[in-house]
PDB file of C-alpha atoms in Angstrom:
ATOM      1  CA  MET K   3     -47.655  45.095 -47.514  1.00 40.00           C
ATOM      2  CA  THR K   4     -51.100  46.224 -46.548  1.00 43.00           C
ATOM      3  CA  GLU K   5     -52.239  47.603 -43.228  1.00 44.00           C
ATOM      4  CA  GLY K   6     -52.577  44.992 -40.474  1.00 49.00           C
ATOM      5  CA  GLY K   7     -50.515  42.426 -42.354  1.00 52.00           C
ATOM      6  CA  VAL K   8     -53.436  41.195 -44.483  1.00 50.00           C
ATOM      7  CA  GLY K   9     -51.299  41.248 -47.636  1.00 57.00           C
ATOM      8  CA  ALA K  10     -48.620  39.131 -45.960  1.00 57.00           C
ATOM      9  CA  VAL K  11     -51.223  36.608 -44.767  1.00 52.00           C
ATOM     10  CA  GLU K  12     -52.646  36.258 -48.291  1.00 54.00           C
ATOM     11  CA  ALA K  13     -49.127  35.872 -49.681  1.00 54.00           C
ATOM     12  CA  ALA K  14     -48.330  33.201 -47.073  1.00 54.00           C
ATOM     13  CA  CYS K  15     -51.449  31.246 -48.032  1.00 49.00           C
ATOM     14  CA  TRP K  16     -50.494  31.517 -51.703  1.00 46.00           C
ATOM     15  CA  ALA K  17     -46.895  30.454 -51.070  1.00 49.00           C
ATOM     16  CA  TRP K  18     -47.753  27.429 -48.917  1.00 49.00           C
ATOM     17  CA  LYS K  19     -49.523  25.484 -51.652  1.00 53.00           C
ATOM     18  CA  PRO K  20     -46.426  24.880 -53.809  1.00 53.00           C
ATOM     19  CA  ARG K  21     -44.231  24.734 -50.656  1.00 61.00           C
ATOM     20  CA  LEU K  22     -42.456  28.033 -51.227  1.00 72.00           C
ATOM     21  CA  ILE K  23     -42.275  29.310 -47.633  1.00 77.00           C
ATOM     22  CA  GLY K  24     -38.836  29.749 -46.097  1.00 79.00           C
ATOM     23  CA  LEU K  25     -38.360  30.552 -42.381  1.00 78.00           C
ATOM     24  CA  GLN K  26     -34.964  31.705 -41.204  1.00 77.00           C
ATOM     25  CA  PRO K  27     -33.702  32.691 -37.740  1.00 81.00           C
ATOM     26  CA  LEU K  28     -31.995  36.067 -37.583  1.00 76.00           C
ATOM     27  CA  SER K  29     -28.265  36.295 -37.045  1.00 68.00           C
ATOM     28  CA  ALA K  30     -25.650  38.949 -37.678  1.00 54.00           C
ATOM     29  CA  ALA K  31     -25.088  37.400 -41.116  1.00 54.00           C
ATOM     30  CA  THR K  32     -28.762  37.506 -42.159  1.00 55.00           C
ATOM     31  CA  VAL K  33     -29.609  41.077 -41.098  1.00 57.00           C
ATOM     32  CA  PRO K  34     -28.588  43.692 -43.672  1.00 56.00           C
ATOM     33  CA  GLY K  35     -26.384  46.379 -42.160  1.00 53.00           C
ATOM     34  CA  CYS K  36     -25.756  44.446 -38.955  1.00 55.00           C
ATOM     35  CA  SER K  37     -22.248  45.031 -37.688  1.00 48.00           C
ATOM     36  CA  GLY K  38     -22.277  42.104 -35.282  1.00 47.00           C
ATOM     37  CA  GLN K  39     -21.260  44.381 -32.390  1.00 45.00           C
ATOM     38  CA  TRP K  40     -22.482  43.515 -28.907  1.00 40.00           C
ATOM     39  CA  GLY K  41     -24.943  45.851 -27.261  1.00 40.00           C
ATOM     40  CA  GLU K  42     -24.141  47.938 -24.226  1.00 38.00           C
ATOM     41  CA  ALA K  43     -25.560  47.070 -20.804  1.00 35.00           C
ATOM     42  CA  GLY K  44     -29.203  47.988 -20.534  1.00 30.00           C
ATOM     43  CA  PRO K  45     -32.327  46.748 -22.258  1.00 33.00           C
ATOM     44  CA  VAL K  46     -30.393  44.603 -24.740  1.00 36.00           C
ATOM     45  CA  VAL K  47     -30.216  40.918 -23.804  1.00 39.00           C
ATOM     46  CA  ILE K  48     -26.637  39.926 -23.015  1.00 38.00           C
ATOM     47  CA  GLY K  49     -25.098  37.970 -25.858  1.00 43.00           C
ATOM     48  CA  ARG K  50     -27.294  39.412 -28.607  1.00 46.00           C
ATOM     49  CA  CYS K  51     -26.459  41.955 -31.248  1.00 48.00           C
ATOM     50  CA  VAL K  52     -28.180  45.342 -30.857  1.00 47.00           C
ATOM     51  CA  CYS K  53     -29.835  45.090 -34.270  1.00 55.00           C
ATOM     52  CA  LEU K  54     -31.151  41.577 -33.505  1.00 55.00           C
ATOM     53  CA  SER K  55     -32.852  42.490 -30.230  1.00 55.00           C
ATOM     54  CA  SER K  56     -34.498  45.689 -31.439  1.00 64.00           C
ATOM     55  CA  CYS K  57     -38.230  45.769 -32.081  1.00 75.00           C
ATOM     56  CA  ARG K  58     -39.535  45.703 -35.610  1.00 81.00           C
ATOM     57  CA  LYS K  59     -43.028  45.751 -37.007  1.00 86.00           C
ATOM     58  CA  CYS K  60     -44.170  42.162 -37.511  1.00 87.00           C
ATOM     59  CA  ALA K  61     -45.300  41.696 -41.103  1.00 85.00           C
ATOM     60  CA  LEU K  62     -48.195  39.411 -40.149  1.00 84.00           C
ATOM     61  CA  SER K  63     -49.581  40.919 -36.957  1.00 85.00           C
ATOM     62  CA  GLY K  64     -48.642  44.536 -37.701  1.00 85.00           C
ATOM     63  CA  MET K  65     -47.494  44.994 -34.092  1.00 85.00           C
ATOM     64  CA  SER K  66     -44.081  46.205 -32.978  1.00 85.00           C
ATOM     65  CA  ARG K  67     -42.381  43.163 -31.447  1.00 82.00           C
ATOM     66  CA  PRO K  68     -38.879  41.722 -31.244  1.00 84.00           C
ATOM     67  CA  CYS K  69     -38.687  39.813 -34.531  1.00 84.00           C
ATOM     68  CA  ARG K  70     -36.202  36.964 -34.287  1.00 84.00           C
ATOM     69  CA  HIS K  71     -37.128  35.280 -37.580  1.00 86.00           C
ATOM     70  CA  ARG K  72     -37.771  36.289 -41.122  1.00 86.00           C
ATOM     71  CA  ILE K  73     -39.899  34.608 -43.770  1.00 86.00           C
ATOM     72  CA  ARG K  74     -39.593  34.483 -47.521  1.00 84.00           C
ATOM     73  CA  LEU K  75     -42.748  33.841 -49.509  1.00 78.00           C
ATOM     74  CA  GLY K  76     -42.255  32.334 -52.930  1.00 74.00           C
ATOM     75  CA  ASP K  77     -39.434  33.332 -55.215  1.00 71.00           C
ATOM     76  CA  THR K  78     -39.881  37.063 -54.653  1.00 68.00           C
ATOM     77  CA  GLY K  79     -36.563  37.320 -52.858  1.00 68.00           C
ATOM     78  CA  GLY K  80     -37.968  39.735 -50.280  1.00 79.00           C
ATOM     79  CA  TYR K  81     -37.999  38.834 -46.600  1.00 84.00           C
ATOM     80  CA  TYR K  82     -40.589  39.807 -43.991  1.00 85.00           C
ATOM     81  CA  TYR K  83     -39.689  40.005 -40.314  1.00 88.00           C
ATOM     82  CA  ILE K  84     -42.057  38.051 -38.075  1.00 89.00           C
ATOM     83  CA  SER K  85     -42.527  37.880 -34.314  1.00 88.00           C
ATOM     84  CA  PRO K  86     -42.223  34.629 -32.321  1.00 89.00           C
ATOM     85  CA  SER K  87     -46.002  34.342 -31.988  1.00 90.00           C
ATOM     86  CA  SER K  88     -46.491  34.702 -35.746  1.00 90.00           C
ATOM     87  CA  ARG K  89     -43.746  32.142 -36.360  1.00 90.00           C
ATOM     88  CA  ALA K  90     -45.471  29.706 -34.000  1.00 92.00           C
ATOM     89  CA  ARG K  91     -48.747  30.098 -35.877  1.00 92.00           C
ATOM     90  CA  ILE K  92     -47.111  29.618 -39.268  1.00 90.00           C
ATOM     91  CA  THR K  93     -45.149  26.542 -38.212  1.00 90.00           C
ATOM     92  CA  ALA K  94     -48.188  24.944 -36.540  1.00 93.00           C
ATOM     93  CA  VAL K  95     -50.286  25.330 -39.691  1.00 91.00           C
ATOM     94  CA  CYS K  96     -47.474  24.143 -41.966  1.00 90.00           C
ATOM     95  CA  ASN K  97     -46.853  21.094 -39.751  1.00 92.00           C
ATOM     96  CA  PHE K  98     -50.561  20.214 -39.883  1.00 94.00           C
ATOM     97  CA  PHE K  99     -50.890  20.491 -43.653  1.00 92.00           C
ATOM     98  CA  THR K 100     -47.590  18.694 -44.239  1.00 92.00           C
ATOM     99  CA  TYR K 101     -48.815  15.734 -42.175  1.00 95.00           C
ATOM    100  CA  ILE K 102     -52.141  15.705 -44.071  1.00 95.00           C
ATOM    101  CA  ARG K 103     -50.233  15.766 -47.375  1.00 93.00           C
ATOM    102  CA  TYR K 104     -48.070  12.844 -46.212  1.00 94.00           C
ATOM    103  CA  ILE K 105     -51.228  10.874 -45.387  1.00 95.00           C
ATOM    104  CA  GLN K 106     -52.690  11.624 -48.833  1.00 94.00           C
ATOM    105  CA  GLN K 107     -49.468  10.508 -50.514  1.00 93.00           C
ATOM    106  CA  GLY K 108     -49.437   7.265 -48.518  1.00 94.00           C
ATOM    107  CA  LEU K 109     -46.164   8.041 -46.742  1.00 95.00           C
ATOM    108  CA  VAL K 110     -47.563   7.530 -43.215  1.00 94.00           C
ATOM    109  CA  ARG K 111     -47.441   3.877 -42.150  1.00 93.00           C
ATOM    110  CA  GLN K 112     -49.664   3.897 -39.072  1.00 94.00           C
ATOM    111  CA  GLU K 113     -53.047   2.611 -38.011  1.00 96.00           C
ATOM    112  CA  ALA K 114     -55.998   4.931 -38.634  1.00 96.00           C
ATOM    113  CA  GLU K 115     -56.407   5.587 -34.900  1.00 97.00           C
ATOM    114  CA  GLN K 116     -52.768   6.670 -34.524  1.00 97.00           C
ATOM    115  CA  MET K 117     -53.108   9.019 -37.503  1.00 97.00           C
ATOM    116  CA  PHE K 118     -56.322  10.421 -36.006  1.00 97.00           C
ATOM    117  CA  TRP K 119     -54.612  11.239 -32.706  1.00 97.00           C
ATOM    118  CA  GLU K 120     -51.643  12.815 -34.478  1.00 97.00           C
ATOM    119  CA  VAL K 121     -54.038  15.033 -36.463  1.00 97.00           C
ATOM    120  CA  MET K 122     -55.762  15.970 -33.181  1.00 97.00           C
ATOM    121  CA  ARG K 123     -52.388  16.827 -31.611  1.00 96.00           C
ATOM    122  CA  LEU K 124     -51.481  19.036 -34.570  1.00 96.00           C
ATOM    123  CA  ARG K 125     -54.887  20.747 -34.440  1.00 96.00           C
ATOM    124  CA  ARG K 126     -54.324  21.379 -30.722  1.00 95.00           C
ATOM    125  CA  GLU K 127     -50.932  22.958 -31.524  1.00 94.00           C
ATOM    126  CA  MET K 128     -52.610  25.269 -34.050  1.00 94.00           C
ATOM    127  CA  GLY K 129     -55.241  26.284 -31.489  1.00 94.00           C
ATOM    128  CA  LEU K 130     -52.659  26.948 -28.778  1.00 94.00           C
ATOM    129  CA  ALA K 131     -50.482  28.968 -31.161  1.00 93.00           C
ATOM    130  CA  LYS K 132     -53.501  31.022 -32.159  1.00 92.00           C
ATOM    131  CA  LEU K 133     -54.169  31.768 -28.480  1.00 93.00           C
ATOM    132  CA  GLY K 134     -50.535  32.802 -27.991  1.00 88.00           C
ATOM    133  CA  PHE K 135     -49.189  29.710 -26.216  1.00 89.00           C
ATOM    134  CA  TYR K 136     -46.035  28.453 -27.852  1.00 79.00           C
ATOM    135  CA  VAL K 137     -42.629  27.088 -26.919  1.00 71.00           C
ATOM    136  CA  THR K 138     -39.808  29.625 -27.207  1.00 63.00           C
ATOM    137  CA  ASP K 139     -36.304  28.797 -28.391  1.00 55.00           C
ATOM    138  CA  GLU K 140     -34.789  30.431 -25.327  1.00 54.00           C
ATOM    139  CA  GLY K 141     -36.305  27.951 -22.858  1.00 47.00           C
TER     140      GLY K 141
END
């Protein structure tokens, strides 16, 4: 990992091409060393494990944020913790390129205008995610 997450970004770009990116939400089972104990009253969100709600350094942005997902790039076996904003950016870009790939493979059975507007919608999602606007899982 390089400073500022540049190494993780390059690895993500490399891993996307052969479709080797794996996103996974954190749970007590996926966090090494997590006991699954509930946190005490205070800054911890009720109903979350202490180790799940603690801040970690996001591998892509390099900022200390609550990381609720982890990403695996390729077959390296190592996971990187990512913040919700980084996850939104990754998923928006992957959704866009997946749709483009489906068009190239002839799997999309729509009129050209409908495909155009879907591409525009996906581009809008990428732009909004880049600006920090994204839908959270918590409502």
